[in-house]
mmCIF file of C-alpha atoms and ligand atoms in Angstrom:
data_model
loop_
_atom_site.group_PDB
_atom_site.id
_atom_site.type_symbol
_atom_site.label_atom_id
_atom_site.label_comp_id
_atom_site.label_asym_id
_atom_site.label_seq_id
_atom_site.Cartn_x
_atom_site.Cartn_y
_atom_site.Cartn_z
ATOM 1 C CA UNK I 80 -24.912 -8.393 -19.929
ATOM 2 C CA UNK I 81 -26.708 -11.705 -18.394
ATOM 3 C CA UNK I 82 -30.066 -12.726 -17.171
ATOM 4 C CA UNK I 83 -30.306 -12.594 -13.364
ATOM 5 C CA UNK I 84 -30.617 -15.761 -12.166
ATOM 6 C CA UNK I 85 -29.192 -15.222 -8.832
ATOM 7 C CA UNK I 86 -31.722 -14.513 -6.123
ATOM 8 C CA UNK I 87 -29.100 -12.226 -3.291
ATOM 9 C CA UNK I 88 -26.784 -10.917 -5.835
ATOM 10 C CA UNK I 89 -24.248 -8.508 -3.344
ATOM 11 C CA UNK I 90 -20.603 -7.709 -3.228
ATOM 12 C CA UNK I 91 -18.075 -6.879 -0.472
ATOM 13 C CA UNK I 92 -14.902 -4.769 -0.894
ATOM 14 C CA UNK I 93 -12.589 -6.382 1.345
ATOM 15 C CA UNK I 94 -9.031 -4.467 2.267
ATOM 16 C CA UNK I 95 -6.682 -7.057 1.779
ATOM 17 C CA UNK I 96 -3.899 -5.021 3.818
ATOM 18 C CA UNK I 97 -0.290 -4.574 2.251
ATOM 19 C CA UNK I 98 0.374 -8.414 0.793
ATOM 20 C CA UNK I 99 1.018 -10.202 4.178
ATOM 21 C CA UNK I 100 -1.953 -12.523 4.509
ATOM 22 C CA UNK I 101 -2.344 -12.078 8.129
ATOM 23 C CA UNK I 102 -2.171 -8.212 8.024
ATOM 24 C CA UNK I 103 -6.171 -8.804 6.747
ATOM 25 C CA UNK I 104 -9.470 -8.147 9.562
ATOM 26 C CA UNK I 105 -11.513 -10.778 10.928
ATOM 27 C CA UNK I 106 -14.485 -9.512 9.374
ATOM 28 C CA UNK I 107 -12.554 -9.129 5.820
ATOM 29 C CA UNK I 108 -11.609 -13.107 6.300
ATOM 30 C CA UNK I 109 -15.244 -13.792 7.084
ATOM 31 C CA UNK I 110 -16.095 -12.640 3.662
ATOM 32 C CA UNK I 111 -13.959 -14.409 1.918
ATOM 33 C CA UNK I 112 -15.419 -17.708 3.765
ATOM 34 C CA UNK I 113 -18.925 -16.575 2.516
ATOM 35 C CA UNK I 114 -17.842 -16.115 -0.856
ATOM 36 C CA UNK I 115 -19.222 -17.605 -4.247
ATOM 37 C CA UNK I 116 -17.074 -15.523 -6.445
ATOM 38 C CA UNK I 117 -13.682 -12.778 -5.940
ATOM 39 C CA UNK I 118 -12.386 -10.526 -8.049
ATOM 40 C CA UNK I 119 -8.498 -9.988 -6.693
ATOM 41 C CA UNK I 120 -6.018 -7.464 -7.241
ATOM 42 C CA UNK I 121 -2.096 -7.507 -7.941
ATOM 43 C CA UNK I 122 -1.554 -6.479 -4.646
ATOM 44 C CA UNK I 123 -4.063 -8.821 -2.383
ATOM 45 C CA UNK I 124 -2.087 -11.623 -0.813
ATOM 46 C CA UNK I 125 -2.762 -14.233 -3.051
ATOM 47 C CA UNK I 126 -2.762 -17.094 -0.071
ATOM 48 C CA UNK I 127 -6.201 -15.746 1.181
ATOM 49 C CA UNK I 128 -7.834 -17.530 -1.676
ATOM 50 C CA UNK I 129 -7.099 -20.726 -0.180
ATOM 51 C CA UNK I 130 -9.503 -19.595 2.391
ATOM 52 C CA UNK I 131 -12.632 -18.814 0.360
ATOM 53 C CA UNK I 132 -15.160 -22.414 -0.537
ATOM 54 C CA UNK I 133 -14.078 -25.223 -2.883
ATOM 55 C CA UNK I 134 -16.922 -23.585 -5.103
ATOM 56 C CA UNK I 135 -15.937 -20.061 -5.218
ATOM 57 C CA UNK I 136 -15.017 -18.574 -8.268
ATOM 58 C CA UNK I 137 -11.416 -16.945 -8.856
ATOM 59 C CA UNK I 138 -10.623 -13.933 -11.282
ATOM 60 C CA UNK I 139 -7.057 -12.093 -11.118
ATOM 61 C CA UNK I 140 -8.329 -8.795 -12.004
ATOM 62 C CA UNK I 141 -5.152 -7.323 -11.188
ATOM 63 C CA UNK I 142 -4.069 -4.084 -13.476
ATOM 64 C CA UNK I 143 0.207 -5.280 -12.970
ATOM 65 C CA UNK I 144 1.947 -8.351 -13.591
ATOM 66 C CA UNK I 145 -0.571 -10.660 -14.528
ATOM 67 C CA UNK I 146 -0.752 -11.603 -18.213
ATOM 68 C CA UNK I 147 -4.144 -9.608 -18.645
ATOM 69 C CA UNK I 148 -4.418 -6.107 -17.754
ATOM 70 C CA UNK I 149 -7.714 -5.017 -16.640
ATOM 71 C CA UNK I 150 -9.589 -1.364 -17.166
ATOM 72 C CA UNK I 151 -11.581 0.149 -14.680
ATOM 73 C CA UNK I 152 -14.636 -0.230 -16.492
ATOM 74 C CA UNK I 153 -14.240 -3.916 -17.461
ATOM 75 C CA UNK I 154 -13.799 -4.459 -13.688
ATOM 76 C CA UNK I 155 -17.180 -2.283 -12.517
ATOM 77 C CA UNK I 156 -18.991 -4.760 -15.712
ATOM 78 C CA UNK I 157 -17.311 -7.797 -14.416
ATOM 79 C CA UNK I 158 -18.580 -7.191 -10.340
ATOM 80 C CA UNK I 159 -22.286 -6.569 -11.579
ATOM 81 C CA UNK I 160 -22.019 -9.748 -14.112
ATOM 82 C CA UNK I 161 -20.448 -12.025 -11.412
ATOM 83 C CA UNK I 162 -23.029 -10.867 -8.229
ATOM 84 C CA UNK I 163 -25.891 -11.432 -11.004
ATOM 85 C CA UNK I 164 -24.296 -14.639 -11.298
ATOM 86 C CA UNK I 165 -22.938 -16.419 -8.173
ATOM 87 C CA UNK I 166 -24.433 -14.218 -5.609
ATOM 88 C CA UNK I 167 -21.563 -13.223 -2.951
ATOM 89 C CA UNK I 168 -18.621 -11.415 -4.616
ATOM 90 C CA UNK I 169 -15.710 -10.444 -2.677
ATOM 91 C CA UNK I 170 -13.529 -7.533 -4.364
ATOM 92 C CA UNK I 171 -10.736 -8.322 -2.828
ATOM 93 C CA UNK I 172 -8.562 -5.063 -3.509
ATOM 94 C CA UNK I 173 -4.166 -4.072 -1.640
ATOM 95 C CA UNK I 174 -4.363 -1.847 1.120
ATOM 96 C CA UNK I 175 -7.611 -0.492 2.184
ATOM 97 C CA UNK I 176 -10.430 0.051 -1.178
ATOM 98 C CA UNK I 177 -10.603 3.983 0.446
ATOM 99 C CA UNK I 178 -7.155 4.971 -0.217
ATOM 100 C CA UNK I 179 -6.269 5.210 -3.986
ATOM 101 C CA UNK I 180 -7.962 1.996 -4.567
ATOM 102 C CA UNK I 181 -10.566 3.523 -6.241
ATOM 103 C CA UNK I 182 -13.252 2.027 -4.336
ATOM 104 C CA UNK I 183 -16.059 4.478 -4.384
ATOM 105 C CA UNK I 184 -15.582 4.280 -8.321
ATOM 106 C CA UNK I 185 -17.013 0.458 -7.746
ATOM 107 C CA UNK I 186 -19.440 1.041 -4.483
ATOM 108 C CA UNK I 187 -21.198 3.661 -7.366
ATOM 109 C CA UNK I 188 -20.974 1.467 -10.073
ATOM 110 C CA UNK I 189 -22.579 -1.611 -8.498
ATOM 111 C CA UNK I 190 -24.956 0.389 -6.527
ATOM 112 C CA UNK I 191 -26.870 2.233 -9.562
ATOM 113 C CA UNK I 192 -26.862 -1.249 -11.235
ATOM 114 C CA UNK I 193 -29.164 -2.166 -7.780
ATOM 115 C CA UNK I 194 -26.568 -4.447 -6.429
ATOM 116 C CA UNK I 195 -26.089 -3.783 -2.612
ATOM 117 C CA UNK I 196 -22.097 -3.038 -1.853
ATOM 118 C CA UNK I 197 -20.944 -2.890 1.380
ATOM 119 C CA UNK I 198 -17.000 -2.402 2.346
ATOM 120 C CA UNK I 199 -14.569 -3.467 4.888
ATOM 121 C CA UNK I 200 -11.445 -1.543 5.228
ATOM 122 C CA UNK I 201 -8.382 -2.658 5.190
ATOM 123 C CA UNK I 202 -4.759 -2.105 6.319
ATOM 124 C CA UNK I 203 -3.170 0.835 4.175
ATOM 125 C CA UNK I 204 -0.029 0.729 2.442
ATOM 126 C CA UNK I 205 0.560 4.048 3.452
ATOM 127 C CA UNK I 206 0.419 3.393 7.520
ATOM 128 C CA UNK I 207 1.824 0.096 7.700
ATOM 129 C CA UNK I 208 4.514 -0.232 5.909
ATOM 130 C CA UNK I 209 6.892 2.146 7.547
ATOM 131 C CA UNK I 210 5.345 0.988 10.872
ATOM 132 C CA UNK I 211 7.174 -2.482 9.660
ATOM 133 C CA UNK I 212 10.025 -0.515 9.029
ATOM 134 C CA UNK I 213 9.959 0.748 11.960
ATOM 135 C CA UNK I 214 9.328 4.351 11.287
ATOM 136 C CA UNK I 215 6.480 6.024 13.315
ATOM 137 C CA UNK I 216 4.160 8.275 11.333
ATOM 138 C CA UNK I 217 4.250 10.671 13.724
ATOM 139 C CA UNK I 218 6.089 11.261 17.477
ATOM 140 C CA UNK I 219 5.392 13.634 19.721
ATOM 141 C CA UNK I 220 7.842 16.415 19.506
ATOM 142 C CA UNK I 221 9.263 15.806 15.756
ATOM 143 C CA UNK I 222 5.950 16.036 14.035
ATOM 144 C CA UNK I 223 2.128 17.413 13.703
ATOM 145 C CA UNK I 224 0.599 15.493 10.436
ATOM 146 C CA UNK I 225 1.288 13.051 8.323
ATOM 147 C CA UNK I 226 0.039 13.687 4.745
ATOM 148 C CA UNK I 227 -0.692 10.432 2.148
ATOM 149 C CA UNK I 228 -0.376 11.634 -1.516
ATOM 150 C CA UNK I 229 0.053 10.210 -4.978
ATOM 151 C CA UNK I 230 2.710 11.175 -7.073
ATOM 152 C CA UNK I 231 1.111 10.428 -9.984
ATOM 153 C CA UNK I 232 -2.228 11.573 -11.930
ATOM 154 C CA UNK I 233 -4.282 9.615 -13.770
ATOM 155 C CA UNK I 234 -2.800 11.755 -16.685
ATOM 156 C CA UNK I 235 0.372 10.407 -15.720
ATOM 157 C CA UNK I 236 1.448 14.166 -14.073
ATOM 158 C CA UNK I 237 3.163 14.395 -10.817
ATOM 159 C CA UNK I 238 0.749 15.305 -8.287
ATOM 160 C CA UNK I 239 0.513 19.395 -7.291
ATOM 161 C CA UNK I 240 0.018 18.208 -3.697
ATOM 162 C CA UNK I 241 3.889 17.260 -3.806
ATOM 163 C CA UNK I 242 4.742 20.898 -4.368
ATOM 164 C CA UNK I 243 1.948 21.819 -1.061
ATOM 165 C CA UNK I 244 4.022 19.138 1.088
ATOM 166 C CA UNK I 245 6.681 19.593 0.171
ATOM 167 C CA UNK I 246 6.409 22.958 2.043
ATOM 168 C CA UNK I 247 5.063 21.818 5.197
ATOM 169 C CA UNK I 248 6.861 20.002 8.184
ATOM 170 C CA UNK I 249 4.577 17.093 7.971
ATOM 171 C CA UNK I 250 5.808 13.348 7.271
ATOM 172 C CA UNK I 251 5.135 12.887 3.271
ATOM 173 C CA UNK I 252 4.156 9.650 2.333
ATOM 174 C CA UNK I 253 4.273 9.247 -1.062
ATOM 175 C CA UNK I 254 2.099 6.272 -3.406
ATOM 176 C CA UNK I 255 2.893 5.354 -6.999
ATOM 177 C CA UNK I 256 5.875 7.436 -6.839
ATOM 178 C CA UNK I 257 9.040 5.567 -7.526
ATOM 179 C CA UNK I 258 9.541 5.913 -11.100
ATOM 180 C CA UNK I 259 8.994 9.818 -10.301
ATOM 181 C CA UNK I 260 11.384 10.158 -7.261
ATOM 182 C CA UNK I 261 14.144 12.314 -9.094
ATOM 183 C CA UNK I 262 11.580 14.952 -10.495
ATOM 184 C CA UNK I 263 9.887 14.750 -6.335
ATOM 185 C CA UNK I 264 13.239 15.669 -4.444
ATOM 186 C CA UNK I 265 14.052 18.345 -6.656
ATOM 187 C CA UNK I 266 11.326 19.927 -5.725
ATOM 188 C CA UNK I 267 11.724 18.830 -2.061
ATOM 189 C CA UNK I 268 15.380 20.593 -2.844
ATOM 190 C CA UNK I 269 13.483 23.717 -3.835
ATOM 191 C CA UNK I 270 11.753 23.864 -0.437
ATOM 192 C CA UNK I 271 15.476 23.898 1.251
ATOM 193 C CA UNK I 272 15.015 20.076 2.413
ATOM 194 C CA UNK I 273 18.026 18.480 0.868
ATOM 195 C CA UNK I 274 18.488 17.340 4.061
ATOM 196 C CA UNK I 275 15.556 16.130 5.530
ATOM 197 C CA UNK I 276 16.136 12.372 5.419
ATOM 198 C CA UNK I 277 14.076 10.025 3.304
ATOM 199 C CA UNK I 278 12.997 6.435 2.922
ATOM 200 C CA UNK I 279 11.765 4.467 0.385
ATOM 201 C CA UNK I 280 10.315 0.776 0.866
ATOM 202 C CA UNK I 281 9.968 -1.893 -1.469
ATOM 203 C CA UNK I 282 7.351 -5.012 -0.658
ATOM 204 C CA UNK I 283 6.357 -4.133 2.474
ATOM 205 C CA UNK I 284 5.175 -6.760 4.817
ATOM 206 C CA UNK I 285 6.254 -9.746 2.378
ATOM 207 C CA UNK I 286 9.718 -11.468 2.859
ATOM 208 C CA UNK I 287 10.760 -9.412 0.290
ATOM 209 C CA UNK I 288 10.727 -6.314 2.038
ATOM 210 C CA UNK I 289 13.509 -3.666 1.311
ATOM 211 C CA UNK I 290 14.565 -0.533 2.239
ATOM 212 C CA UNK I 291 16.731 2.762 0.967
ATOM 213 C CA UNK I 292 17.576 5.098 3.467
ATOM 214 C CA UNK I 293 19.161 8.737 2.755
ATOM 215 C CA UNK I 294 18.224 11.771 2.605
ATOM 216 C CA UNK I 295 16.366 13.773 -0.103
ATOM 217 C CA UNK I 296 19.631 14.693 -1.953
ATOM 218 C CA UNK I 297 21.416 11.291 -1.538
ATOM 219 C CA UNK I 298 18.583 8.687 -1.928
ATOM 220 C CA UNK I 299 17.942 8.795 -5.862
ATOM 221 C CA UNK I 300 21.137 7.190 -5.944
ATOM 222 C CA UNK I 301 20.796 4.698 -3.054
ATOM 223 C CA UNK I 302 17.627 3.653 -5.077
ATOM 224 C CA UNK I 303 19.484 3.380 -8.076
ATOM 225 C CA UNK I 304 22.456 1.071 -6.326
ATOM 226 C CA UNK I 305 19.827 -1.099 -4.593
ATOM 227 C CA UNK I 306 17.897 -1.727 -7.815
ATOM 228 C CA UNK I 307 14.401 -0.508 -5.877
ATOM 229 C CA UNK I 308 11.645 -1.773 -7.890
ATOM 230 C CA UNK I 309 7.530 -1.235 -7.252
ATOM 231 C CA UNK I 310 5.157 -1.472 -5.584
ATOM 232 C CA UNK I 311 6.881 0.630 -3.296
ATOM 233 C CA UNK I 312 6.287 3.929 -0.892
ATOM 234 C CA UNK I 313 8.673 7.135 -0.467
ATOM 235 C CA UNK I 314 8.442 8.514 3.163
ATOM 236 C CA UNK I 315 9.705 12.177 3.752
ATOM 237 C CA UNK I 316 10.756 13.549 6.532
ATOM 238 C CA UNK I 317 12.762 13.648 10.249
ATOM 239 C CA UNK I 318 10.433 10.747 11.365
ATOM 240 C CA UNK I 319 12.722 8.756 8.927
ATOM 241 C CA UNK I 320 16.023 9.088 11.502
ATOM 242 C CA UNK I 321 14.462 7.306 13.968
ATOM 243 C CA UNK I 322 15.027 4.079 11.501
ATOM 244 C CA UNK I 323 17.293 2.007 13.362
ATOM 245 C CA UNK I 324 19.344 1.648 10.321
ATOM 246 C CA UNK I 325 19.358 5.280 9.918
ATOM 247 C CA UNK I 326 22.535 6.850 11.106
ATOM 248 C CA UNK I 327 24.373 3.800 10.299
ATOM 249 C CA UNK I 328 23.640 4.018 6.466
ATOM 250 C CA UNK I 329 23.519 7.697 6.102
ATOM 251 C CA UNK I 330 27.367 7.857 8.003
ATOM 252 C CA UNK I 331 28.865 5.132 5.501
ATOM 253 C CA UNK I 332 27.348 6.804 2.950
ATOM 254 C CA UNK I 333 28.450 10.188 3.682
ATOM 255 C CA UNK I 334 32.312 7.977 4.196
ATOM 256 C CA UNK I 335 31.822 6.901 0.518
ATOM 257 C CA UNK I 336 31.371 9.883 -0.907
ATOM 258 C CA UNK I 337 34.584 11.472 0.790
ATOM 259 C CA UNK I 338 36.298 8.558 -0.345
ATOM 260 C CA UNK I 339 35.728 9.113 -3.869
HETATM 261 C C1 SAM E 293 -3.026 1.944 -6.437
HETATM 262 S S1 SAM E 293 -2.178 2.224 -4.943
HETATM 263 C C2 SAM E 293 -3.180 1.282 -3.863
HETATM 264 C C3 SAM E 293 -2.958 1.600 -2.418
HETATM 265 C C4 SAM E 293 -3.773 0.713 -1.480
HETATM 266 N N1 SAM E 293 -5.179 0.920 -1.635
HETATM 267 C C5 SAM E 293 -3.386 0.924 -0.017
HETATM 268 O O1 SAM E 293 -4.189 1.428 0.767
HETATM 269 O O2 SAM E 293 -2.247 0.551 0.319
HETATM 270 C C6 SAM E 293 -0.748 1.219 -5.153
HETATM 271 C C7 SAM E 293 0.487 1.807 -4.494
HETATM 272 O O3 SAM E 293 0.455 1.552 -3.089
HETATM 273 C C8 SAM E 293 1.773 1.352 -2.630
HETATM 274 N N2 SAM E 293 1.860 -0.009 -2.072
HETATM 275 C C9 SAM E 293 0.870 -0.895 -1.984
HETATM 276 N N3 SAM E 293 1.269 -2.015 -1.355
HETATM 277 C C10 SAM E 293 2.565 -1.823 -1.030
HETATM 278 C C11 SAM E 293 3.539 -2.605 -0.357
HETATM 279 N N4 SAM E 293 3.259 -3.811 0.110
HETATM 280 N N5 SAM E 293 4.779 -2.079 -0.200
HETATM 281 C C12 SAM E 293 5.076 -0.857 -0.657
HETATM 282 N N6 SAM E 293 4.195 -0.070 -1.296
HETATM 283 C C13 SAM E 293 2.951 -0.531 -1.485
HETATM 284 C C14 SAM E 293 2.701 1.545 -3.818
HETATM 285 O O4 SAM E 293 3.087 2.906 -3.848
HETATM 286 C C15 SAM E 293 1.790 1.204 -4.964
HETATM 287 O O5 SAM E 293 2.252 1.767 -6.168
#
């Protein structure tokens, strides 16, 4: 694509965390200091720019609300052209690169092109958002596992995986799955969980965090009435009552309904 003319081409894929700037590592802000160019995401807090050198170079490669959407492979092209030619490149990715953020994809990429790519995780989506709701993963009597899936395929199917936890007595948390919740708690239905109470949060860590509480035969409608938008993550199971909102909602709810 270009001449090399960089002598120490390398990138780093930094885990931003869920959108709160501080939710990123020491060692992920240390890269950014060191960088010449990044390549950001939609979901990276955009105030850790400010951090990286007056000289660094700044492309949104973000695939959602920006006003260019970005393919995989123009991505992979664009980290090998930028290392070749600024030398440090941060890929500054939501979450941690390792879960659905299809880092390996990249690490492969740059790698057979001869450019050395290391990575330093980051703060899932998937953990740390209910923990800033407040809802443990796991507690020690309720539940065993917690299982992180995607609703959706890249051939836009809902996941198999949903069906598989769907049977189990894990917490489910679900990615990429909001536009897909009705078809995902019928079959949580199927499995005899219509009651097993659900969550679904919207922006978690910004201040625009939001949350829809119910359980899996009530909350399609709570989403509906609170206008829940993405990026946001569907938690399933009795780990979700121990909201402190919990009871609260589900009772006036449940009043609402009689009421009608
Ligand atoms: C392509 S996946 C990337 C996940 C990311 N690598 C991680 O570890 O969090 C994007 C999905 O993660 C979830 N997500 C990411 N950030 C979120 C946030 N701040 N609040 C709620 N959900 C979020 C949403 O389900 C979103 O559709």
């Amino acid at each position: 694509m270009v001449m090399n003319t960089h002598s120490n081409p390398r990138i780093t894929l930094v885990g931003a965390g869920p959108g709160d700037p501080e939710l990123i590592s020491i060692k992920g802000m240390k890269a950014i200091q060191s960088a010449d160019a990044i390549l950001y995401d939609a979901l990276a807090g955009k105030e850790l720019l400010d951090y990286a050198p007056a000289h660094c170079t700044k492309l949104n490669v973000g695939k959602r609300g920006g006003c260019v959407s970005h393919q995989q492979s123009t991505i992979n092209e664009l980290l090998v052209h930028c290392a070749r030619k600024y030398g440090h490149v941060v890929r500054l990715k939501g979450g941690d690169p390792f879960v659905f953020g299809r880092g390996y994809e990249e690490i492969i990429y740059t790698e057979q092109r001869g450019i050395p790519t290391t990575v330093i995780p980051g703060i899932s989506s998937s953990i740390s958002v209910p923990a800033l709701e407040g809802i443990p993963l796991t507690v020690r009597g309720i539940n065993e596992s917690f299982w992180v899936t995607t609703a959706t395929l890249s051939s836009g199917e809902l996941s198999n995986d949903i069906k598989l936890a769907a049977s189990s007595s894990a917490t489910i948390v679900i990615l990429m799955g909001l536009q897909k919740i009705q078809e995902i708690m019928e079959i949580f239905k199927r499995h005899g969980k219509q009651d097993v109470p659900v969550a679904v949060i919207q922006n978690g860590s910004l201040a625009s965090q939001k949350v829809a509480l119910g359980r899996v035969d009530t909350i399609v409608e709570e989403v509906l009435q609170q206008h829940m938008a993405s990026p946001a993550i569907i938690v399933v199971g009795e780990v979700v009552k121990l909201h402190k909102k919990f009871e609260s909602e589900f009772f006036i709810q449940m009043a609402m309904q009689a009421s009608l």
